[in-house]
CSV table of C-alpha atoms (C1' of nucleotides) in Angstrom, one decimal:
chain,number,residue,atom,x,y,z
A,131,MET,CA,-0.3,-0.1,-0.1
A,132,LYS,CA,1.2,3.3,-0.6
A,133,ASP,CA,2.4,5.9,1.9
A,134,LYS,CA,0.2,8.8,2.5
A,135,LYS,CA,2.8,11.5,2.0
A,136,VAL,CA,4.5,12.8,5.1
A,137,TYR,CA,5.3,16.6,4.4
A,138,LYS,CA,8.2,17.9,6.8
A,139,SER,CA,7.0,19.5,9.9
A,140,SER,CA,6.2,23.0,9.1
A,141,LEU,CA,7.3,24.6,11.8
A,142,ASP,CA,10.9,23.7,11.5
A,143,HIS,CA,13.8,24.6,12.9
A,144,CYS,CA,13.9,27.8,11.4
A,145,PRO,CA,12.7,30.8,13.7
A,146,LEU,CA,12.0,33.2,10.9
A,147,THR,CA,9.8,30.5,9.5
A,148,PHE,CA,8.4,30.1,12.2
A,149,ALA,CA,7.7,33.4,13.0
A,150,LEU,CA,6.0,34.1,9.5
A,151,LYS,CA,3.6,31.4,10.1
A,152,ILE,CA,2.2,33.2,13.2
A,153,ILE,CA,1.8,36.5,11.4
A,154,GLY,CA,1.6,35.4,7.8
A,155,GLY,CA,-2.6,35.0,7.3
A,156,LYS,CA,-4.4,37.1,5.7
A,157,TRP,CA,-6.1,38.9,8.5
A,158,ARG,CA,-3.5,37.9,11.2
A,159,LEU,CA,-1.4,41.2,10.7
A,160,PRO,CA,-4.7,43.2,10.5
A,161,ILE,CA,-5.9,42.3,13.8
A,162,ILE,CA,-2.4,42.7,15.5
A,163,TRP,CA,-2.0,46.0,14.4
A,164,ALA,CA,-5.6,47.0,15.4
A,165,LEU,CA,-4.8,45.8,18.9
A,166,SER,CA,-1.2,47.3,19.3
A,167,LYS,CA,-3.4,50.5,18.7
A,168,SER,CA,-5.4,50.1,21.9
A,169,GLU,CA,-5.0,48.2,24.8
A,170,THR,CA,-7.9,46.1,24.6
A,171,MET,CA,-10.9,46.1,22.0
A,172,ARG,CA,-13.9,44.0,21.9
A,173,TYR,CA,-15.2,41.8,19.1
A,174,ASN,CA,-17.9,44.0,17.4
A,175,GLU,CA,-14.8,46.5,17.8
A,176,LEU,CA,-12.6,44.4,16.2
A,177,LYS,CA,-14.7,43.8,13.1
A,178,ARG,CA,-15.6,47.3,12.6
A,179,ASN,CA,-12.1,48.5,12.6
A,180,ILE,CA,-10.6,45.8,10.3
A,181,ASP,CA,-12.8,46.3,6.8
A,182,GLY,CA,-14.3,43.2,4.9
A,183,ILE,CA,-13.3,40.5,7.8
A,184,THR,CA,-16.5,38.4,8.3
A,185,ASN,CA,-17.2,36.7,11.4
A,186,MET,CA,-15.7,33.7,10.5
A,187,MET,CA,-12.6,35.1,9.9
A,188,LEU,CA,-12.4,37.0,12.6
A,189,THR,CA,-13.2,34.4,15.4
A,190,GLN,CA,-10.9,32.0,13.2
A,191,THR,CA,-7.8,34.2,13.6
A,192,LEU,CA,-8.7,35.1,17.0
A,193,LYS,CA,-8.8,31.8,17.8
A,194,ASP,CA,-5.0,31.2,15.9
A,195,LEU,CA,-3.4,33.8,17.6
A,196,GLU,CA,-4.9,33.0,21.1
A,197,ALA,CA,-3.3,29.6,20.4
A,198,ASN,CA,0.0,31.1,19.8
A,199,ASN,CA,0.2,33.2,22.6
A,200,ILE,CA,0.3,36.7,20.8
A,201,ILE,CA,-3.2,37.5,22.1
A,202,LYS,CA,-5.2,37.0,25.0
A,203,ARG,CA,-8.9,36.7,25.5
A,204,GLN,CA,-11.1,38.0,28.5
A,205,GLN,CA,-14.5,36.9,28.9
A,206,TYR,CA,-16.9,38.6,31.1
A,207,MET,CA,-20.1,36.7,32.1
A,208,GLU,CA,-22.4,39.7,31.7
A,209,VAL,CA,-25.8,40.2,29.7
A,210,PRO,CA,-24.8,41.2,27.2
A,211,PRO,CA,-21.9,39.0,26.6
A,212,ARG,CA,-18.7,40.7,26.6
A,213,VAL,CA,-15.0,39.5,25.6
A,214,GLU,CA,-12.4,41.6,25.4
A,215,TYR,CA,-9.3,40.8,23.0
A,216,ALA,CA,-5.7,42.1,23.8
A,217,LEU,CA,-1.9,41.6,22.7
A,218,THR,CA,-0.1,39.5,25.1
A,219,GLU,CA,3.5,40.6,26.2
A,220,ASN,CA,4.9,38.2,23.6
A,221,GLY,CA,2.6,39.9,20.8
A,222,GLU,CA,3.6,43.4,22.2
A,223,ASN,CA,7.2,42.2,21.5
A,224,LEU,CA,6.4,41.8,18.0
A,225,ILE,CA,5.5,45.0,17.1
A,226,PRO,CA,8.9,46.2,17.1
A,227,ALA,CA,10.1,43.9,14.5
A,228,LEU,CA,7.0,44.5,12.4
A,229,LYS,CA,8.0,48.1,12.2
A,230,GLN,CA,11.7,47.7,11.3
A,231,LEU,CA,9.8,45.5,8.2
A,232,ALA,CA,7.2,48.3,8.0
A,233,ASN,CA,9.9,50.7,7.4
A,234,TRP,CA,11.5,48.7,4.8
A,235,GLY,CA,8.3,48.6,3.1
A,236,LYS,CA,8.0,52.1,2.9
A,237,ARG,CA,11.6,52.7,1.7
A,238,ILE,CA,11.3,50.5,-1.3
A,239,LYS,CA,8.0,51.0,-1.7
B,370,MET,CA,-8.1,35.1,-24.6
B,371,LYS,CA,-8.4,34.9,-21.3
B,372,ASP,CA,-8.9,37.8,-19.0
B,373,LYS,CA,-6.2,38.3,-16.3
B,374,LYS,CA,-8.5,38.6,-12.9
B,375,VAL,CA,-7.7,41.8,-11.4
B,376,TYR,CA,-7.6,42.0,-8.1
B,377,LYS,CA,-8.7,44.3,-5.4
B,378,SER,CA,-5.3,46.3,-4.0
B,379,SER,CA,-7.1,47.1,-0.5
B,380,LEU,CA,-3.4,45.7,0.9
B,381,ASP,CA,-1.4,48.4,-0.9
B,382,HIS,CA,-1.5,51.3,1.5
B,383,CYS,CA,0.1,49.3,4.3
B,384,PRO,CA,3.7,48.9,4.1
B,385,LEU,CA,4.3,46.0,6.4
B,386,THR,CA,1.5,43.9,3.8
B,387,PHE,CA,3.5,44.7,1.3
B,388,ALA,CA,6.7,43.6,2.4
B,389,LEU,CA,5.2,40.5,3.8
B,390,LYS,CA,3.6,39.5,0.2
B,391,ILE,CA,7.3,39.9,-0.7
B,392,ILE,CA,8.6,37.5,1.7
B,393,GLY,CA,5.4,35.9,2.0
B,394,GLY,CA,6.2,32.5,-0.5
B,395,LYS,CA,6.9,29.0,0.4
B,396,TRP,CA,10.3,29.5,-0.9
B,397,ARG,CA,10.9,33.3,-0.8
B,398,LEU,CA,13.0,33.0,2.7
B,399,PRO,CA,14.9,30.5,1.8
B,400,ILE,CA,16.4,31.8,-1.3
B,401,ILE,CA,17.0,35.2,0.3
B,402,TRP,CA,18.5,33.6,3.6
B,403,ALA,CA,21.0,31.5,1.1
B,404,LEU,CA,21.2,34.6,-1.0
B,405,SER,CA,22.2,36.4,2.6
B,406,LYS,CA,25.1,33.9,3.4
B,407,SER,CA,26.9,34.4,0.3
B,408,GLU,CA,27.9,36.8,-2.2
B,409,THR,CA,26.1,35.4,-5.7
B,410,MET,CA,25.0,32.1,-6.4
B,411,ARG,CA,24.5,30.0,-9.7
B,412,TYR,CA,21.1,28.5,-10.7
B,413,ASN,CA,22.2,25.2,-9.7
B,414,GLU,CA,23.7,26.1,-6.3
B,415,LEU,CA,20.0,27.4,-4.9
B,416,LYS,CA,18.8,24.5,-5.8
B,417,ARG,CA,21.6,22.3,-4.3
B,418,ASN,CA,21.4,24.6,-1.1
B,419,ILE,CA,17.3,25.0,-0.8
B,420,ASP,CA,16.1,21.2,0.2
B,421,GLY,CA,13.3,19.9,-1.7
B,422,ILE,CA,12.8,23.0,-4.3
B,423,THR,CA,11.7,22.1,-7.8
B,424,ASN,CA,13.6,23.8,-11.1
B,425,MET,CA,9.8,25.2,-11.0
B,426,MET,CA,10.0,27.0,-7.8
B,427,LEU,CA,12.8,28.2,-8.0
B,428,THR,CA,12.5,29.9,-11.2
B,429,GLN,CA,9.2,30.9,-10.2
B,430,THR,CA,10.1,32.7,-7.1
B,431,LEU,CA,13.6,33.8,-8.5
B,432,LYS,CA,11.4,36.0,-11.0
B,433,ASP,CA,9.2,37.4,-8.3
B,434,LEU,CA,12.2,38.2,-6.0
B,435,GLU,CA,13.7,39.7,-8.9
B,436,ALA,CA,10.5,41.9,-10.2
B,437,ASN,CA,10.5,43.4,-6.6
B,438,ASN,CA,14.1,44.1,-6.6
B,439,ILE,CA,15.2,42.1,-3.9
B,440,ILE,CA,17.5,40.0,-6.2
B,441,LYS,CA,19.5,40.7,-9.1
B,442,ARG,CA,20.2,38.3,-12.2
B,443,GLN,CA,23.5,38.4,-14.2
B,444,GLN,CA,23.5,36.4,-17.2
B,445,TYR,CA,26.8,35.4,-18.7
B,446,MET,CA,26.8,34.3,-22.4
B,447,GLU,CA,29.2,31.5,-22.2
B,448,VAL,CA,29.0,28.3,-23.0
B,449,PRO,CA,28.1,26.3,-20.6
B,450,PRO,CA,25.4,29.0,-20.2
B,451,ARG,CA,25.9,30.6,-16.4
B,452,VAL,CA,23.8,32.8,-14.3
B,453,GLU,CA,24.7,34.5,-11.0
B,454,TYR,CA,21.8,35.6,-8.4
B,455,ALA,CA,22.6,38.2,-5.5
B,456,LEU,CA,20.7,40.3,-3.4
B,457,THR,CA,19.9,44.1,-4.4
B,458,GLU,CA,20.4,46.7,-2.2
B,459,ASN,CA,17.0,46.1,-1.3
B,460,GLY,CA,17.5,42.7,-0.5
B,461,GLU,CA,20.3,43.7,1.8
B,462,ASN,CA,18.6,46.4,3.5
B,463,LEU,CA,16.0,43.4,4.1
B,464,ILE,CA,18.2,41.2,6.5
B,465,PRO,CA,18.1,43.4,9.6
B,466,ALA,CA,14.8,43.4,9.9
B,467,LEU,CA,14.3,39.4,9.1
B,468,LYS,CA,17.0,39.1,12.0
B,469,GLN,CA,14.9,40.5,14.7
B,470,LEU,CA,12.2,38.7,13.5
B,471,ALA,CA,13.9,36.0,13.9
B,472,ASN,CA,15.2,36.5,17.4
B,473,TRP,CA,11.4,37.3,18.4
B,474,GLY,CA,10.8,33.6,16.7
B,475,LYS,CA,13.5,32.1,18.9
B,476,ARG,CA,12.6,34.0,22.1
B,477,ILE,CA,9.2,32.9,22.4
B,478,LYS,CA,9.4,29.3,20.7
C,849,DC,C1',-23.0,40.2,21.7
C,850,DG,C1',-20.2,36.7,19.9
C,851,DG,C1',-19.5,33.2,18.3
C,852,DG,C1',-20.4,28.0,15.0
C,853,DA,C1',-21.2,24.8,10.9
C,854,DT,C1',-21.4,23.7,6.1
C,855,DC,C1',-20.1,24.0,1.9
C,856,DC,C1',-17.6,25.9,-1.9
C,857,DA,C1',-14.2,28.8,-5.4
C,858,DC,C1',-9.7,30.1,-6.2
C,859,DA,C1',-4.3,30.7,-6.7
C,860,DG,C1',-0.4,29.0,-4.9
C,861,DA,C1',2.4,24.7,-4.5
C,862,DG,C1',3.9,20.5,-7.0
C,863,DA,C1',4.8,16.5,-10.8
C,864,DT,C1',6.2,15.7,-14.5
C,865,DA,C1',7.9,16.1,-18.9
C,866,DC,C1',10.4,18.9,-22.8
C,867,DT,C1',14.2,22.9,-24.2
C,868,DG,C1',18.0,26.4,-26.2
D,938,DC,C1',23.3,24.6,-17.5
D,939,DA,C1',19.3,27.2,-16.9
D,940,DG,C1',15.3,26.8,-17.5
D,941,DT,C1',9.7,26.5,-19.5
D,942,DA,C1',4.9,24.2,-20.4
D,943,DT,C1',1.0,22.1,-18.5
D,944,DC,C1',-2.0,19.6,-15.9
D,945,DT,C1',-3.3,18.5,-10.9
D,946,DC,C1',-3.9,19.0,-6.2
D,947,DT,C1',-4.7,21.2,-1.5
D,948,DG,C1',-5.1,24.2,1.7
D,949,DT,C1',-6.6,29.2,2.9
D,950,DG,C1',-10.2,32.0,2.7
D,951,DG,C1',-15.1,33.1,2.0
D,952,DA,C1',-20.5,33.2,1.7
D,953,DT,C1',-24.2,32.3,4.3
D,954,DC,C1',-27.1,30.7,7.4
D,955,DC,C1',-27.3,29.0,12.4
D,956,DC,C1',-26.7,29.1,17.9
D,957,DG,C1',-26.5,30.4,23.3
DNA sequence: CGGGATCCACAGAGATACTG
DNA sequence: CAGTATCTCTGTGGATCCCG
């Protein structure tokens, strides 16, 4: 029988590739960027701020980022429900690196 | 003939997104990284250095990077053919930003 | 208000074979 | 040596509707 092809584990030894995996999705940066400009944001606040994102993509991306410890989720048991998102320390630490990349982008554009 | 689909350029204004577009592909970073460690490299040298890349992906990615002025191509009209690739100044300038990102990746990994 | 589930389109990645 | 030309496949993103 045929072996299922085993793909090299995606998060290989290179920290750069690892970093890019985290910020690489279509909506990851917009969310990180939005959160970097504001201590905390609620779900619908994010949605309003990020043009064109759907509920599904927002939810999914938030989960990914949370799983990677870039953002944290704080849920308040109230009526109506309130959920706030904010950058973790890892997330904050990412910002300077992103700024440098952005500067590069600005220069060569 | 077929229409080329024109994609909405909603991302153009952000230099960060722009930068990520450039380094975002699967093989872009490996190529940039390889070239950053060596002044110039020939086609087959690159291919040997980048594990698993096919001719097609190498050629295509090299073209993309050249179109974005990250690398430059120098062809010598000899027999056998010789083509050398190297980072442009833009490409060199990108390296520090990548290093910072890599450092971040190393810390949180 | 803050999500989740299902289904589907499409661009990017790849295999394979051929060429100046 | 340094590429091209097709075709196929798969993963990511997205539209739409539903739920506590």
